[in-house]
PDB file of C-alpha atoms and ligand atoms in Angstrom:
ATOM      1  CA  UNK M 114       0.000   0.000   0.000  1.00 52.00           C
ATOM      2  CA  UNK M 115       2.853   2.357   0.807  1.00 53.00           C
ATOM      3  CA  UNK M 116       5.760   1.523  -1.052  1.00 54.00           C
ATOM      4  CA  UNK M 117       6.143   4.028  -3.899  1.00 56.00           C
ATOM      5  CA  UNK M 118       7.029   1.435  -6.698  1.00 78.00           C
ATOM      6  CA  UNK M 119       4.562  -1.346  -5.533  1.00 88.00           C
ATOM      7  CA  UNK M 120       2.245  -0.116  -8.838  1.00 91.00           C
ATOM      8  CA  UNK M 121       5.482  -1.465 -11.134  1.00 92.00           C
ATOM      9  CA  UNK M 122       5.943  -4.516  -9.196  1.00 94.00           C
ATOM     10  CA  UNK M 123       2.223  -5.462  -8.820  1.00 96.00           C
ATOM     11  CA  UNK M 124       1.721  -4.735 -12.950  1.00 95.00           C
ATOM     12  CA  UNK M 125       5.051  -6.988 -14.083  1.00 96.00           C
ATOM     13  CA  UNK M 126       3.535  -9.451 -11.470  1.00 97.00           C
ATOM     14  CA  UNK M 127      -0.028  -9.507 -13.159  1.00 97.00           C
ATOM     15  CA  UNK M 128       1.875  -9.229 -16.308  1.00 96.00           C
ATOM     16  CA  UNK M 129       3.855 -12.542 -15.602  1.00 97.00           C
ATOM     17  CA  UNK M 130       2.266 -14.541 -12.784  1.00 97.00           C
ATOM     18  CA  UNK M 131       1.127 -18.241 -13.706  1.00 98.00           C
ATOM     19  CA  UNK M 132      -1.770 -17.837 -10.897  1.00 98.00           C
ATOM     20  CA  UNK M 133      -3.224 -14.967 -12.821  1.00 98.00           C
ATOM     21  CA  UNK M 134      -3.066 -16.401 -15.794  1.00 98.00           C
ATOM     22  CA  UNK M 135      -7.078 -16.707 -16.918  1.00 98.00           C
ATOM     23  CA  UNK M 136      -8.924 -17.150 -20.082  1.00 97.00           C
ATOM     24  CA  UNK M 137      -9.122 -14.206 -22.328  1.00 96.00           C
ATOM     25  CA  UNK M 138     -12.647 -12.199 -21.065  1.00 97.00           C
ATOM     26  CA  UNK M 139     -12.687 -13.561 -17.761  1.00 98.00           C
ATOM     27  CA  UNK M 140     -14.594 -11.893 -15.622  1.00 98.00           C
ATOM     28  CA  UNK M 141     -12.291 -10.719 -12.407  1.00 98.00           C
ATOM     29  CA  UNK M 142     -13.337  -9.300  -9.305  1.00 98.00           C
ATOM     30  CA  UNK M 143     -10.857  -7.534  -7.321  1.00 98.00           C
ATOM     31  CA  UNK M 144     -12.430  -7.632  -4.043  1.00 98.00           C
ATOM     32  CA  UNK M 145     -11.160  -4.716  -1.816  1.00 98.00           C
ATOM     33  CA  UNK M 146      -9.205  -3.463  -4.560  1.00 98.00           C
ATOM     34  CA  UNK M 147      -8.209  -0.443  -2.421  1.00 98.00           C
ATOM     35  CA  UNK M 148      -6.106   2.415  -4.749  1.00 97.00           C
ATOM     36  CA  UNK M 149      -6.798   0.182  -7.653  1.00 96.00           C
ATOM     37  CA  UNK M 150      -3.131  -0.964  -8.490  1.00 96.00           C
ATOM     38  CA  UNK M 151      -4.435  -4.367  -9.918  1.00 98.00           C
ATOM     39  CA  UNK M 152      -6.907  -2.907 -11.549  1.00 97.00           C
ATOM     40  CA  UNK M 153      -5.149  -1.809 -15.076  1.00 96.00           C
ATOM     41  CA  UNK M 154      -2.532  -4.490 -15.303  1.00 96.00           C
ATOM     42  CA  UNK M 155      -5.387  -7.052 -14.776  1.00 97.00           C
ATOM     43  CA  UNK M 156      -7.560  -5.128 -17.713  1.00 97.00           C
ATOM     44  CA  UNK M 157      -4.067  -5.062 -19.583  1.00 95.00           C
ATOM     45  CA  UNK M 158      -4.185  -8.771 -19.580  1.00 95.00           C
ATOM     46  CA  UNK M 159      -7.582  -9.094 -21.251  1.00 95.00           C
ATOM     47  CA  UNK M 160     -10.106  -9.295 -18.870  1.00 97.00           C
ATOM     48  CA  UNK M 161     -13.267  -8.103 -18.046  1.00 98.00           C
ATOM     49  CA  UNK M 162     -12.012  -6.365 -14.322  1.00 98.00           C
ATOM     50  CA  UNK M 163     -14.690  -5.230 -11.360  1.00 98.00           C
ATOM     51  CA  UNK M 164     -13.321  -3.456  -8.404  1.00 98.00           C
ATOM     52  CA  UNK M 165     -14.962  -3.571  -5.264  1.00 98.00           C
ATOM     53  CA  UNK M 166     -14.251  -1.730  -2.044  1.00 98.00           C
ATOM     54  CA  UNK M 167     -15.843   0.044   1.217  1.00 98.00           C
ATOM     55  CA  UNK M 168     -13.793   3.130   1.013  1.00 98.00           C
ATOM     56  CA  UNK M 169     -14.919   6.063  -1.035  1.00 98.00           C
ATOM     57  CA  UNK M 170     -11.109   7.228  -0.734  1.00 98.00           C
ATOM     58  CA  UNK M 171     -10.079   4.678  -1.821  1.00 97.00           C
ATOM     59  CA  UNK M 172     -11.977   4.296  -4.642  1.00 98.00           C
ATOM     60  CA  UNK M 173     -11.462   7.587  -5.935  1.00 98.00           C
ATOM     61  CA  UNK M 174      -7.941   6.778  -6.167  1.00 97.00           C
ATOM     62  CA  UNK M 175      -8.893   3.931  -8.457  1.00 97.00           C
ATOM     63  CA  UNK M 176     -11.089   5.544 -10.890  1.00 97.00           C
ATOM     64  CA  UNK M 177      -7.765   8.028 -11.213  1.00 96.00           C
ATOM     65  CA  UNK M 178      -5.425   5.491 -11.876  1.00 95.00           C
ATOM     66  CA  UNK M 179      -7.788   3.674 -14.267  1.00 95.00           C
ATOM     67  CA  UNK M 180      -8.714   6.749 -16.284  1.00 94.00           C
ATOM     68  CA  UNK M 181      -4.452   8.040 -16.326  1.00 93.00           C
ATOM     69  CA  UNK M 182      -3.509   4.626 -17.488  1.00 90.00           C
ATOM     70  CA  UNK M 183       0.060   4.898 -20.107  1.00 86.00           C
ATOM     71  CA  UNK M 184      -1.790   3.253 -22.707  1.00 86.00           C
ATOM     72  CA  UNK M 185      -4.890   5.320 -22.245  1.00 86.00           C
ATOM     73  CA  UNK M 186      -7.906   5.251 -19.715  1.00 87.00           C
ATOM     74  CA  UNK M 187      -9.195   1.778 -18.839  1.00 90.00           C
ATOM     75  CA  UNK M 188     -12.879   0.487 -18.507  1.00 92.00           C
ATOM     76  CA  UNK M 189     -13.323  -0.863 -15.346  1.00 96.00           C
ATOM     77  CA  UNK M 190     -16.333  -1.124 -13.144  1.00 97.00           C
ATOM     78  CA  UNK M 191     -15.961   0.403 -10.015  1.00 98.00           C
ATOM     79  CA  UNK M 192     -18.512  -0.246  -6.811  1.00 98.00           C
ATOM     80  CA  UNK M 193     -18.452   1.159  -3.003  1.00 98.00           C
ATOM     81  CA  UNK M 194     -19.902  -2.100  -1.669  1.00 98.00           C
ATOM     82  CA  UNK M 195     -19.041  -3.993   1.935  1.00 98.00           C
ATOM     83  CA  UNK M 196     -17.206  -7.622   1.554  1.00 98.00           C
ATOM     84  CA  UNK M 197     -19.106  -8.837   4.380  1.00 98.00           C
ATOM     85  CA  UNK M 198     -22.999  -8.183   2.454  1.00 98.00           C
ATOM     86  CA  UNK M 199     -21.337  -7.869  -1.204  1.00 98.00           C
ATOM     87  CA  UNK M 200     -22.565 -10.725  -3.488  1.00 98.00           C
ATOM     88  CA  UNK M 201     -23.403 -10.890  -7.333  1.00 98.00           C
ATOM     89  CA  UNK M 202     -24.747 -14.817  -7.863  1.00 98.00           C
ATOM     90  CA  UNK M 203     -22.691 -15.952 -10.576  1.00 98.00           C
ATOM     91  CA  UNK M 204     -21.338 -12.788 -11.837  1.00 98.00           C
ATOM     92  CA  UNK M 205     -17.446 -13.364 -11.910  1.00 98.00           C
ATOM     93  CA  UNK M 206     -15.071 -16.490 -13.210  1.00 98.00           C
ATOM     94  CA  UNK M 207     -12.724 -15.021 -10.751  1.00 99.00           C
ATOM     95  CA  UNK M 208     -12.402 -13.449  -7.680  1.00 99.00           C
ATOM     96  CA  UNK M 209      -9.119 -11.882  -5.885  1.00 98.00           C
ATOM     97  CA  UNK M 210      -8.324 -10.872  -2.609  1.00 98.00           C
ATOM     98  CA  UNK M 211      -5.037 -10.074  -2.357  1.00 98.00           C
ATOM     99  CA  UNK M 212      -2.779  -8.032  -0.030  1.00 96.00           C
ATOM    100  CA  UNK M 213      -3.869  -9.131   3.079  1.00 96.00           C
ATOM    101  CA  UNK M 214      -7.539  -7.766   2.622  1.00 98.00           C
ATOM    102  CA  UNK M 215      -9.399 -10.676   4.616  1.00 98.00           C
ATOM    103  CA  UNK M 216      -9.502 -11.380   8.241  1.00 98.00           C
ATOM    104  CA  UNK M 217     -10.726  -7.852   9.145  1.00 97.00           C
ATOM    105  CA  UNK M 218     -13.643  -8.810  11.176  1.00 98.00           C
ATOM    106  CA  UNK M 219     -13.738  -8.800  14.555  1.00 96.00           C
ATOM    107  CA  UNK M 220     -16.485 -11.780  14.849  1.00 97.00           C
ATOM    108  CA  UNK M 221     -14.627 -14.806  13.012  1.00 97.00           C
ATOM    109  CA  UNK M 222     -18.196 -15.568  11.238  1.00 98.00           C
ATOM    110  CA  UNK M 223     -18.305 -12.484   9.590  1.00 98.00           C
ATOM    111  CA  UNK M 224     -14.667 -13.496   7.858  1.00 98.00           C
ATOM    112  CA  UNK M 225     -15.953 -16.565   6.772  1.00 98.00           C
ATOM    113  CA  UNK M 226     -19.390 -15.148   5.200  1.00 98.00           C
ATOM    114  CA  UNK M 227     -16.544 -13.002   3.061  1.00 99.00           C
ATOM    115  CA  UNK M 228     -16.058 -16.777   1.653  1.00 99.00           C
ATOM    116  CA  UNK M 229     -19.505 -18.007   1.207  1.00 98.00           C
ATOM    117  CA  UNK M 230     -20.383 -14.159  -0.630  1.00 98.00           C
ATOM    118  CA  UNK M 231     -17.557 -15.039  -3.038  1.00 99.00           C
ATOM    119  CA  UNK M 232     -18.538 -18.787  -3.251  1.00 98.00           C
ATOM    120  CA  UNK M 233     -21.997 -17.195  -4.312  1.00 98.00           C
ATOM    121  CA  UNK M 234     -20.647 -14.705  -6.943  1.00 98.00           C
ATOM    122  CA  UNK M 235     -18.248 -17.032  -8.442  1.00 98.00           C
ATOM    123  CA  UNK M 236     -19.782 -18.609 -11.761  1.00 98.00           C
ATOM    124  CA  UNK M 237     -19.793 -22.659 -11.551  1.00 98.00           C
ATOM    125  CA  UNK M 238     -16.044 -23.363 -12.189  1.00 98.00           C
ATOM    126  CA  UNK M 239     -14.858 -19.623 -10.999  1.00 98.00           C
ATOM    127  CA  UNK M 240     -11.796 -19.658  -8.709  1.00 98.00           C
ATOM    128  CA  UNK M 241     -11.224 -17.197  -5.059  1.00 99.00           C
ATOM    129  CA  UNK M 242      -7.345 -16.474  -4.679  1.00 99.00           C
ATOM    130  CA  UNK M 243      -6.851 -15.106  -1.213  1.00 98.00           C
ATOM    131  CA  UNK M 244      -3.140 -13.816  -0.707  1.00 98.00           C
ATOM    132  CA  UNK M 245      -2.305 -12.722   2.896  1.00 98.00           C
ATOM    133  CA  UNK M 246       0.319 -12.572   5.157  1.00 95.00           C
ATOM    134  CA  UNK M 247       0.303 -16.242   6.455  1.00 97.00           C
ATOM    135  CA  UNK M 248       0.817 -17.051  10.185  1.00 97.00           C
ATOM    136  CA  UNK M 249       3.917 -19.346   9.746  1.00 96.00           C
ATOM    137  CA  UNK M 250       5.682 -16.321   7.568  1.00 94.00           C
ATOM    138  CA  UNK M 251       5.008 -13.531   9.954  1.00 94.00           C
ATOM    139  CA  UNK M 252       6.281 -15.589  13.119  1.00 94.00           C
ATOM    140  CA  UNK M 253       9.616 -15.372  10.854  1.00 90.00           C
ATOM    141  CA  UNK M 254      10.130 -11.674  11.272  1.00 83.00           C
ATOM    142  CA  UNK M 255       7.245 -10.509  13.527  1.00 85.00           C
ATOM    143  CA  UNK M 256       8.621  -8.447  16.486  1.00 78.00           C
ATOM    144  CA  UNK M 257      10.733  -6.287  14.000  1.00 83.00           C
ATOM    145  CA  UNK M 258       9.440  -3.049  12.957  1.00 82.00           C
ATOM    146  CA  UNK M 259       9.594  -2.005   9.666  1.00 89.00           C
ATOM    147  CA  UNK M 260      10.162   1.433   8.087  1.00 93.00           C
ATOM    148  CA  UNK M 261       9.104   2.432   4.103  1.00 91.00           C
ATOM    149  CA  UNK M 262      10.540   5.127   2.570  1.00 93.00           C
ATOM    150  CA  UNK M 263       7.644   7.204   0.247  1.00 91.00           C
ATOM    151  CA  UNK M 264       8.836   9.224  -2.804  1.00 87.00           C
ATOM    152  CA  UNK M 265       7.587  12.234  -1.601  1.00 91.00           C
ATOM    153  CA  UNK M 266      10.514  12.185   1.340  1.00 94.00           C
ATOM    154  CA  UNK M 267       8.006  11.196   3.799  1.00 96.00           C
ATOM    155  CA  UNK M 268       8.123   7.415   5.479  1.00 95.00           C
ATOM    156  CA  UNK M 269       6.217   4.747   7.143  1.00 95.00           C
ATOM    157  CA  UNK M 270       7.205   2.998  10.449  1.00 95.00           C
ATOM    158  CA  UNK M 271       4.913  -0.481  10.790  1.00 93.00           C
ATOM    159  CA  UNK M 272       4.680  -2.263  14.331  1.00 93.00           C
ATOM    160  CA  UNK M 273       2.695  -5.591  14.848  1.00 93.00           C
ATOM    161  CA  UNK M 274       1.847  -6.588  18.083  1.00 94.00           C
ATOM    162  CA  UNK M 275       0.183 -10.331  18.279  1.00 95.00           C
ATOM    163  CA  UNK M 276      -2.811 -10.628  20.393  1.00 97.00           C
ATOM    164  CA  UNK M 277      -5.013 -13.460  21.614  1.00 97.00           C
ATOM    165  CA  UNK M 278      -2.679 -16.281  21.174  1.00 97.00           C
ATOM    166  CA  UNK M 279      -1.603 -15.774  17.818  1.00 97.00           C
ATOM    167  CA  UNK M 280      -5.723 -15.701  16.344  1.00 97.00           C
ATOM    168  CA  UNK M 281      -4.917 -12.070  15.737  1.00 97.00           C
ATOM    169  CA  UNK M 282      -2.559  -9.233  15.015  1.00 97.00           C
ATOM    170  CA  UNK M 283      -2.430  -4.993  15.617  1.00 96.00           C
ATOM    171  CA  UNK M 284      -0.460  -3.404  13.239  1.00 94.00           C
ATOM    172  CA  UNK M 285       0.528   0.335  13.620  1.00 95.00           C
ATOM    173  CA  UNK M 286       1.644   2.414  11.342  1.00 95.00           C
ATOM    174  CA  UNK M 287       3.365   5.744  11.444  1.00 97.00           C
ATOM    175  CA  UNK M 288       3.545   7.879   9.058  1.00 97.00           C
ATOM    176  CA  UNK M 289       6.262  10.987   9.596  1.00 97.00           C
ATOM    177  CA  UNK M 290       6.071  13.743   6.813  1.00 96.00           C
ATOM    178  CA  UNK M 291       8.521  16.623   7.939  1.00 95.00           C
ATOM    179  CA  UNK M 292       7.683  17.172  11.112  1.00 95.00           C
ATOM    180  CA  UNK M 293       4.554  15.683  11.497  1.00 97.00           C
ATOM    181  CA  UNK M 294       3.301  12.371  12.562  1.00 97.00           C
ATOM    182  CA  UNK M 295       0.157  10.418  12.374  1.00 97.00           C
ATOM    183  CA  UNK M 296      -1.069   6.928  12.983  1.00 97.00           C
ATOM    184  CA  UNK M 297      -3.455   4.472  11.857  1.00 97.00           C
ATOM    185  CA  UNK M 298      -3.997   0.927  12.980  1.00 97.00           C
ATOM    186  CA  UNK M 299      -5.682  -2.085  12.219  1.00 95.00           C
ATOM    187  CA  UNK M 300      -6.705  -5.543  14.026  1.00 97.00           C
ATOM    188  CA  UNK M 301      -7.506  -8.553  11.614  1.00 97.00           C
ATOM    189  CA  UNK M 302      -7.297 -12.751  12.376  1.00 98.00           C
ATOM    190  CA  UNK M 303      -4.090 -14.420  11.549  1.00 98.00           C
ATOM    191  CA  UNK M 304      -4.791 -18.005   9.600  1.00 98.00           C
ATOM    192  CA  UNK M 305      -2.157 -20.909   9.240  1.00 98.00           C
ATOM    193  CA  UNK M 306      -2.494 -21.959   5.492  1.00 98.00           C
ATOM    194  CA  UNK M 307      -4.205 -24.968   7.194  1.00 98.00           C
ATOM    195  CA  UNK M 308      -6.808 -23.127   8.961  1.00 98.00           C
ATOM    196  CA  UNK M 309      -7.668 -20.910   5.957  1.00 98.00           C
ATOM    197  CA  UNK M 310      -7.976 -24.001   3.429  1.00 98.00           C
ATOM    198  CA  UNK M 311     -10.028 -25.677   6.508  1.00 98.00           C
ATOM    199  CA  UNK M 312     -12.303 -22.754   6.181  1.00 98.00           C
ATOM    200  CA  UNK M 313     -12.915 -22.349   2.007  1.00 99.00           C
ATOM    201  CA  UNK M 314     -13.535 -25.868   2.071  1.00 98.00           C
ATOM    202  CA  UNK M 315     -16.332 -25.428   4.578  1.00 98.00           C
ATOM    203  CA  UNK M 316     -17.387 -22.578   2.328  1.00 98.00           C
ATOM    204  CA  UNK M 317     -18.002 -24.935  -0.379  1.00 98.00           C
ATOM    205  CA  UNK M 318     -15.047 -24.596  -2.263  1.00 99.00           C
ATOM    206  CA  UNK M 319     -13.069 -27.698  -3.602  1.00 98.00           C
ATOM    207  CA  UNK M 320      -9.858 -28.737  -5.242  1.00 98.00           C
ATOM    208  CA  UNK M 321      -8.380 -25.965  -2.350  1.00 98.00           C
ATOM    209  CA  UNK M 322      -4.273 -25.569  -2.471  1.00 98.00           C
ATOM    210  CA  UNK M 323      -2.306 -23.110  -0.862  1.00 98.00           C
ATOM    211  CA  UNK M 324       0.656 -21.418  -2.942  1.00 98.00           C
ATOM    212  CA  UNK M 325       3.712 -19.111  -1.593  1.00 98.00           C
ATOM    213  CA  UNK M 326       3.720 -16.873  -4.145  1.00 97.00           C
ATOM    214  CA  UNK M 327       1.630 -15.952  -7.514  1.00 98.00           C
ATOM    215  CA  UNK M 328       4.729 -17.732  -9.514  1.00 97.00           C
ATOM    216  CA  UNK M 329       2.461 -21.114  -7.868  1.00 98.00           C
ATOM    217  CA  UNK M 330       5.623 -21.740  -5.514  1.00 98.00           C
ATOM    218  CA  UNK M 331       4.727 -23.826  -2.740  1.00 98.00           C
ATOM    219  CA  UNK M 332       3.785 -22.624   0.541  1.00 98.00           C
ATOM    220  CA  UNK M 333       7.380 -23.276   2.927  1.00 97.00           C
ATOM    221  CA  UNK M 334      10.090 -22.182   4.801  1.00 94.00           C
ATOM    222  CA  UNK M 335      11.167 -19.795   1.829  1.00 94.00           C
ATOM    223  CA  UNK M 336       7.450 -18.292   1.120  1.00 96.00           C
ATOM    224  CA  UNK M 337       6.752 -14.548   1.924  1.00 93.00           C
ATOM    225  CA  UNK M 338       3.242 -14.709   1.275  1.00 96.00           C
ATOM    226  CA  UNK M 339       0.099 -17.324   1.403  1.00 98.00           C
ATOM    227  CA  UNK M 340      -2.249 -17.851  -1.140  1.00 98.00           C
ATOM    228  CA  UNK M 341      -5.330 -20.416  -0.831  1.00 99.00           C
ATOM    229  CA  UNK M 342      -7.385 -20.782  -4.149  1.00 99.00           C
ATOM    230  CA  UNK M 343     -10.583 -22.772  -4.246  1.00 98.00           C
ATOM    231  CA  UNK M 344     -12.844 -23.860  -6.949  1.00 98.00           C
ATOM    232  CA  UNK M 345     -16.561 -23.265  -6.912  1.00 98.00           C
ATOM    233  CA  UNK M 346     -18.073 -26.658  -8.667  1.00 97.00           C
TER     234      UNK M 346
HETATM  235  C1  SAM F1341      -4.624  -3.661   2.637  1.00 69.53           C
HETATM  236  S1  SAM F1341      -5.717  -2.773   1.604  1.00 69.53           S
HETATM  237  C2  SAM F1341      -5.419  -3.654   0.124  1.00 69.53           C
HETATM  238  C3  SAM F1341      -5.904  -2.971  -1.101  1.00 69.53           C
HETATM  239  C4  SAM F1341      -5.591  -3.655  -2.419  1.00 69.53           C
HETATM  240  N1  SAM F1341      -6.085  -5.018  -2.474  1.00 69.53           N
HETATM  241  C5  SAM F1341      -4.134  -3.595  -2.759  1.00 69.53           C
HETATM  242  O1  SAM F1341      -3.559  -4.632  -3.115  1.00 69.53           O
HETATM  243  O2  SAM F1341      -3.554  -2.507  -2.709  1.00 69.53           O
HETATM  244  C6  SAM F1341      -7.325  -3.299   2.137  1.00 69.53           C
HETATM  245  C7  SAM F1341      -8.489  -2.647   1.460  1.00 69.53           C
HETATM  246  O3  SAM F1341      -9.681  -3.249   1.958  1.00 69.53           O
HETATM  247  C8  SAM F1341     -10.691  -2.259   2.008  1.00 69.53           C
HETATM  248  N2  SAM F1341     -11.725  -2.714   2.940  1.00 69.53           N
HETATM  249  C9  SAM F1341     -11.643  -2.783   4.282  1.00 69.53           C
HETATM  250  N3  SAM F1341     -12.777  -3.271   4.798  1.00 69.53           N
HETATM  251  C10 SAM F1341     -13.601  -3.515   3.753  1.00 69.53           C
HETATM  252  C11 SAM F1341     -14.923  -4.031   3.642  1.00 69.53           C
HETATM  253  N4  SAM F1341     -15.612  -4.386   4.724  1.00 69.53           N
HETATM  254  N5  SAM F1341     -15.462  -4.170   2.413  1.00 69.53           N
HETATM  255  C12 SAM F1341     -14.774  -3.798   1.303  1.00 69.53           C
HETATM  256  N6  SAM F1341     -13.514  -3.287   1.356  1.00 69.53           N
HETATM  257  C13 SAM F1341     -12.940  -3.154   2.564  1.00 69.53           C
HETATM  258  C14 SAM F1341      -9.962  -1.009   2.445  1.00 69.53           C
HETATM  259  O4  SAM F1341     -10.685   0.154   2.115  1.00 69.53           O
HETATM  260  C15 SAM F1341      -8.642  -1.152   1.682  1.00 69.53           C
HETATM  261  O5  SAM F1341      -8.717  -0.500   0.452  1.00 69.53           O
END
């Protein structure tokens, strides 16, 4: 989110990734798509691209980057709706969820309804890819903050802090600008890869594997992220 040349590495990664790799036309949700950086590679690639998300913000910042686009301004369908009611029966052959957008919830249930929405709104044969930051890699490095310089000179200091025996995490962020700070912060569930396959399969989905990176890497010692994709039959 912060990192001033995430938009080149996300669009080489769309560009190149074997777990993005979809018919021609698909029809892709990019659920919480947030400022959008998916968004124009994914179009780029030939498909038919949605992008949800709850923040108005947010999505502003997404219709800009859409419509200033290098190779002119992209059609994408933009919607302010909540992941937790959101559902379009049938609507997509693929839905992503990437960058540690799930687990926000503070009632577990409400996470897993995220599933069974996207389980509805998948077409028969549509695939959910949920990419997070999986409990076994963030017990690698947790404990260390982390600071991101922005282009604009300004930089961000993150801080997690487990809580409740590892079933969730607060992360902090700072941002200094000059002489200014401010602070946001967020709690969300941690999942093992085995307890988030556990739970698409009890949303319905089948054929369920979980992946260390978008190259379709497995999930080990070496992986930096987690990705679970599921299969709606
Ligand atoms: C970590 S950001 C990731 C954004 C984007 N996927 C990316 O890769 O940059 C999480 C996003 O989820 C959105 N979000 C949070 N709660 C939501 C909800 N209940 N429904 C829809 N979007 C939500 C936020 O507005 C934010 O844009």
């Amino acid at each position: 989110m912060f990192s001033g040349t995430r938009a080149e590495t996300v669009a080489e990664l769309v560009r190149t990734a074997p777990l993005l790799d979809f018919p021609p036309g698909s029809r892709v949700l990019d659920l919480c798509c947030g400022p959008g950086l998916f968004l124009v590679p994914l179009a780029a690639r030939g498909y038919r691209v949605t992008g949800v998300d709850l923040s108005p913000a947010m999505l502003e910042r997404a219709e800009a980057v859409c419509r200033a686009a290098d190779a002119g301004p992209v059609d994408v369908t933009l919607v302010r709706e909540d992941m937790l009611t959101y559902t379009a029966p049938d609507a997509y052959d693929v839905i992503l969820n990437v960058f540690t957008s799930f687990g926000y919830f503070e009632d577990a249930d409400d996470n897993f309804q995220v599933l069974r929405n996207a389980w509805q709104s998948l077409a028969p044969g549509g695939r959910l890819l949920v990419d997070v930051m999986g409990k076994e890699v963030l017990a690698g490095w947790i404990g260390r903050p982390q600071a991101v310089d922005l282009p604009d000179g300004s930089y961000v200091v993150q801080r997690d802090t487990v809580l409740d025996s590892w079933r969730r995490l607060r992360t902090d962020w700072t941002l200094v600008r000059g002489e200014s700070a401010r602070t946001a912060s967020i709690r969300s569930f941690l999942y093992s890869a085995a307890e988030l396959h556990d739970l698409f399969v009890a949303a319905g989905f089948v054929d369920v594997e979980c992946f260390g990176d978008f190259d379709g890497g497995p999930y080990d010692q070496s992986s930096r992220r987690l990705i679970v994709r599921g299969v709606k039959k």
